[in-house]
Amino acid sequence: VFGQWGAICDDHFSANDANVICRQLGFPLGASQALSHSTFGPGSPILMDDVMCRGNETSLADCPFAGWGVHNCAPEETAGVRCILAETTCTENQFKCETTDACIAIDFLCDTVDDCGDHSDENRTRCASELLVRLADGPDSLSGRVELRQNGIWGTVCDDDFGPEEATVICRMLNLNGPAQPAKSGSFGPGKGPIWLDELGCSGTENTLMECARLPWAKHNCRHTEDAGVRCSHPTNERKLPEEKTEADPVTTLTDLVQLGSLPVKCGIRMVEDNPSDPL
């Protein structure tokens, strides 16, 4: 800057900052690591501090920061990056842009900002899709690992605070309205994709998980070994047998009287011959 090379302080330095730097250097896939504490040795002078990139900027100068040369850092607090040299698969918490092949944070999807540069993260079909739920890797159609499709991508639910209330709501979404049981600690194996929800707080009366308290989408501190599952069931259909009448029950119909033996079976029927003879 102004004909002078300098360093960046590692205060608040994040993956978003590292991605902007790597893309500015010609690595479209961004950064594999954001480094701190002068990993590659101390740098001086420090030209930038408190850099707060969103991650979709094309230049580091477009990111908010304290001001050129304004900082409170020592040379041992400089930031560094490791850029991605070859095409790799994005992590489970990232979305791969369709034409730029860049990896962006999964929670950048459908936020009205074109983070990819090709609008693939703001695709109308993707962003208008409804929340879907399915059960995977269970022994039958009533049990399995809970998987959600949000913004067109299938992911899982963390089992933190996951209990019968949450299981009941999920089963209700699947039109399985019988008793529901939670299954924790990856009972049906680890899933793939983003962990969409964590710390769910349902009362059990909700019709969808969207009505339950929760952390923001894709915010969690879990691994797939903590993927939640459920065991759903159909409602119990109990066939009620007709109640037996007691001697105290009032008798109100002729049928009742016949069954009780109070009247003959043919009571009220006039007995005549089928072909009566003519009277003499």
XYZ file of C-alpha atoms in Angstrom:
280
model
C 0.000 0.000 0.000
C 1.371 3.403 -0.972
C 4.484 1.660 -2.252
C 5.081 -0.232 0.982
C 4.745 -3.918 1.862
C 3.346 -4.823 5.264
C 1.496 -7.444 7.287
C -2.014 -8.052 8.604
C -2.743 -8.408 12.290
C -4.463 -11.663 13.288
C -7.103 -9.966 15.457
C -10.481 -11.348 14.268
C -8.725 -12.980 11.299
C -11.033 -15.688 9.929
C -11.609 -18.090 7.043
C -13.614 -15.401 5.265
C -10.592 -13.076 5.296
C -8.319 -15.889 4.122
C -10.651 -16.767 1.234
C -10.678 -13.190 -0.011
C -6.868 -13.037 0.114
C -6.388 -16.314 -1.762
C -8.915 -15.452 -4.475
C -7.228 -12.059 -4.878
C -3.956 -13.927 -5.380
C -5.472 -16.015 -8.164
C -6.609 -19.121 -6.279
C -10.334 -19.341 -7.100
C -10.988 -22.119 -4.583
C -9.969 -19.864 -1.724
C -8.101 -20.861 1.403
C -7.688 -24.155 3.192
C -6.504 -22.460 6.401
C -6.518 -19.083 8.093
C -3.411 -18.862 10.313
C -2.489 -16.643 13.253
C 0.337 -15.969 15.724
C 2.911 -15.339 12.986
C 2.923 -18.923 11.707
C 5.322 -17.901 8.965
C 7.316 -15.515 11.145
C 6.674 -11.974 12.377
C 5.809 -9.245 9.917
C 6.373 -5.513 9.997
C 5.034 -2.944 9.542
C 1.429 -3.979 10.244
C -0.819 -2.247 7.741
C -4.234 -3.757 8.555
C -6.015 -4.760 11.771
C -9.501 -5.947 12.712
C -10.198 -7.128 9.163
C -13.814 -8.316 8.948
C -14.472 -9.710 5.464
C -17.816 -11.235 4.659
C -16.111 -13.632 2.257
C -17.572 -12.535 -1.076
C -15.335 -9.499 -1.615
C -13.009 -9.443 -4.620
C -10.292 -7.475 -2.825
C -9.089 -7.231 0.760
C -9.430 -3.469 0.474
C -13.209 -3.942 0.133
C -13.425 -5.457 3.640
C -14.060 -3.408 6.766
C -10.889 -2.835 8.838
C -9.467 -0.389 11.358
C -7.719 1.809 8.793
C -4.399 1.770 6.992
C -1.611 1.493 9.536
C -4.031 1.640 12.497
C -3.501 -1.314 14.868
C -2.659 -2.425 18.392
C -0.639 -5.528 17.459
C 2.916 -6.746 17.858
C 4.909 -8.260 14.950
C 4.275 -11.696 16.526
C 0.528 -11.343 15.866
C 0.562 -11.392 12.085
C -1.864 -13.458 10.016
C -1.140 -16.003 7.304
C -3.032 -18.212 4.857
C -2.717 -21.504 3.030
C -4.435 -21.351 -0.358
C -5.937 -24.281 -2.236
C -3.707 -25.101 -5.186
C -5.779 -27.780 -6.926
C -9.468 -28.494 -7.237
C -10.791 -30.171 -4.122
C -14.179 -31.090 -2.803
C -15.715 -28.466 -0.584
C -16.164 -29.400 3.053
C -19.519 -30.496 4.398
C -20.079 -27.001 5.742
C -19.437 -25.385 2.371
C -21.301 -24.990 -0.903
C -19.480 -25.384 -4.214
C -20.399 -22.655 -6.674
C -21.518 -23.990 -10.044
C -19.305 -22.071 -12.469
C -16.552 -20.534 -10.360
C -15.839 -23.746 -8.377
C -15.364 -21.578 -5.310
C -16.363 -22.891 -1.887
C -18.519 -20.630 0.275
C -19.910 -21.139 3.758
C -23.156 -23.121 3.694
C -24.975 -20.388 5.615
C -24.297 -17.962 2.737
C -26.920 -19.811 0.696
C -30.107 -17.895 -0.022
C -29.069 -14.779 1.911
C -29.847 -12.437 -1.069
C -26.103 -11.821 -1.653
C -24.379 -13.268 -4.732
C -21.428 -14.777 -2.865
C -20.476 -17.101 -5.732
C -20.441 -14.461 -8.426
C -22.593 -16.654 -10.684
C -25.797 -16.458 -8.585
C -25.778 -20.235 -8.080
C -26.014 -19.712 -4.312
C -29.126 -17.562 -4.818
C -30.885 -19.809 -7.341
C -34.632 -19.214 -7.043
C -35.522 -22.885 -7.304
C -33.077 -23.752 -4.537
C -34.055 -20.902 -2.254
C -37.814 -21.407 -2.676
C -37.725 -25.108 -1.888
C -39.620 -26.222 1.202
C -38.079 -27.961 4.176
C -38.210 -31.735 3.696
C -37.504 -34.524 6.173
C -36.662 -38.181 5.713
C -35.378 -41.134 7.748
C -32.197 -42.844 6.551
C -30.410 -46.127 7.289
C -33.075 -47.473 9.610
C -34.373 -51.060 9.772
C -37.770 -50.013 8.414
C -39.705 -46.990 7.188
C -40.556 -45.950 10.745
C -37.013 -45.517 12.084
C -33.746 -43.968 11.023
C -31.363 -41.050 11.080
C -33.145 -37.717 10.703
C -32.171 -35.907 7.514
C -33.419 -32.492 6.418
C -33.287 -30.828 3.021
C -32.790 -27.101 3.420
C -31.999 -24.851 0.433
C -31.853 -27.946 -1.763
C -29.144 -29.705 0.288
C -29.635 -32.755 2.519
C -28.064 -32.653 5.971
C -28.586 -33.910 9.512
C -29.663 -32.817 12.997
C -27.390 -32.783 16.042
C -28.619 -34.722 19.071
C -27.815 -31.968 21.619
C -30.988 -31.500 23.726
C -32.796 -33.887 21.366
C -35.663 -35.593 23.176
C -39.178 -37.047 22.806
C -40.704 -33.651 21.993
C -38.405 -33.122 19.021
C -38.911 -36.712 17.869
C -42.698 -36.243 18.029
C -42.577 -33.180 15.771
C -40.331 -34.920 13.241
C -42.588 -37.978 13.116
C -45.599 -35.693 12.721
C -43.906 -34.114 9.675
C -43.757 -37.640 8.243
C -47.471 -38.212 9.010
C -46.545 -40.779 11.639
C -48.650 -39.709 14.582
C -48.104 -42.532 17.034
C -45.692 -42.458 19.997
C -42.190 -41.287 19.033
C -38.817 -42.036 20.606
C -35.521 -40.160 20.107
C -32.351 -42.025 19.113
C -29.064 -40.325 19.992
C -25.302 -40.755 19.593
C -25.463 -41.739 15.941
C -27.693 -44.755 16.564
C -28.292 -45.144 12.822
C -24.749 -44.286 11.758
C -23.144 -40.976 10.776
C -24.710 -38.975 7.982
C -23.219 -36.690 5.358
C -23.610 -33.076 4.377
C -24.086 -30.106 6.675
C -25.398 -30.488 10.196
C -28.358 -28.213 9.687
C -29.811 -27.918 13.177
C -28.508 -27.979 16.734
C -30.016 -27.404 20.179
C -33.602 -27.877 19.070
C -36.203 -26.897 21.620
C -39.675 -28.177 20.694
C -42.692 -28.461 22.979
C -44.038 -31.422 21.005
C -47.134 -29.614 19.704
C -45.502 -28.024 16.670
C -46.334 -29.141 13.132
C -42.826 -28.493 11.801
C -39.304 -27.965 13.119
C -39.483 -24.425 11.763
C -41.765 -23.628 14.712
C -39.264 -24.892 17.313
C -36.550 -22.897 19.054
C -33.107 -23.617 17.572
C -29.741 -22.206 16.645
C -29.457 -20.553 13.204
C -29.175 -22.905 10.248
C -25.798 -24.713 10.044
C -24.599 -23.279 13.381
C -23.512 -26.126 15.643
C -20.688 -27.657 17.673
C -21.332 -31.260 16.650
C -19.927 -34.098 14.580
C -21.823 -36.623 12.520
C -21.273 -39.175 15.281
C -23.907 -37.111 17.119
C -26.535 -37.293 14.370
C -30.018 -37.642 15.812
C -32.503 -40.342 14.850
C -36.101 -41.219 15.661
C -38.328 -44.246 16.070
C -41.827 -43.379 14.912
C -45.020 -45.417 15.018
C -48.542 -45.431 13.702
C -51.374 -44.512 16.067
C -52.623 -47.437 18.161
C -56.034 -48.513 16.844
C -57.870 -50.138 19.733
C -61.034 -51.921 18.673
C -63.724 -51.353 21.269
C -65.996 -54.316 22.013
C -69.693 -53.607 22.582
C -70.457 -53.141 26.226
C -72.522 -55.863 27.871
C -75.858 -54.773 29.198
C -76.534 -55.260 32.890
C -79.777 -56.039 34.594
C -80.014 -52.391 35.539
C -79.845 -51.228 31.926
C -83.231 -50.136 30.572
C -84.694 -52.298 27.797
C -86.042 -50.073 25.097
C -86.374 -52.116 21.904
C -88.234 -55.214 20.790
C -84.912 -56.735 19.746
C -83.636 -56.392 23.296
C -86.792 -58.033 24.642
C -86.432 -60.933 22.200
C -82.770 -61.436 23.116
C -83.669 -61.442 26.799
C -86.379 -64.068 26.185
C -89.194 -61.787 27.237
C -90.919 -62.154 23.893
C -91.155 -65.062 21.475
C -88.971 -64.851 18.399
C -92.072 -64.586 16.148
C -93.869 -62.098 18.292
C -96.025 -59.759 16.194
C -96.052 -62.049 13.145
C -99.450 -63.356 12.069
C -99.223 -67.042 11.394
C -101.111 -67.966 8.211
C -100.744 -70.738 5.714
C -98.992 -69.997 2.465
C -101.953 -71.284 0.457
C -105.055 -71.043 2.583
C -107.916 -73.251 1.374
C -111.125 -71.668 0.285
C -113.709 -71.568 3.041
C -116.411 -74.142 2.697
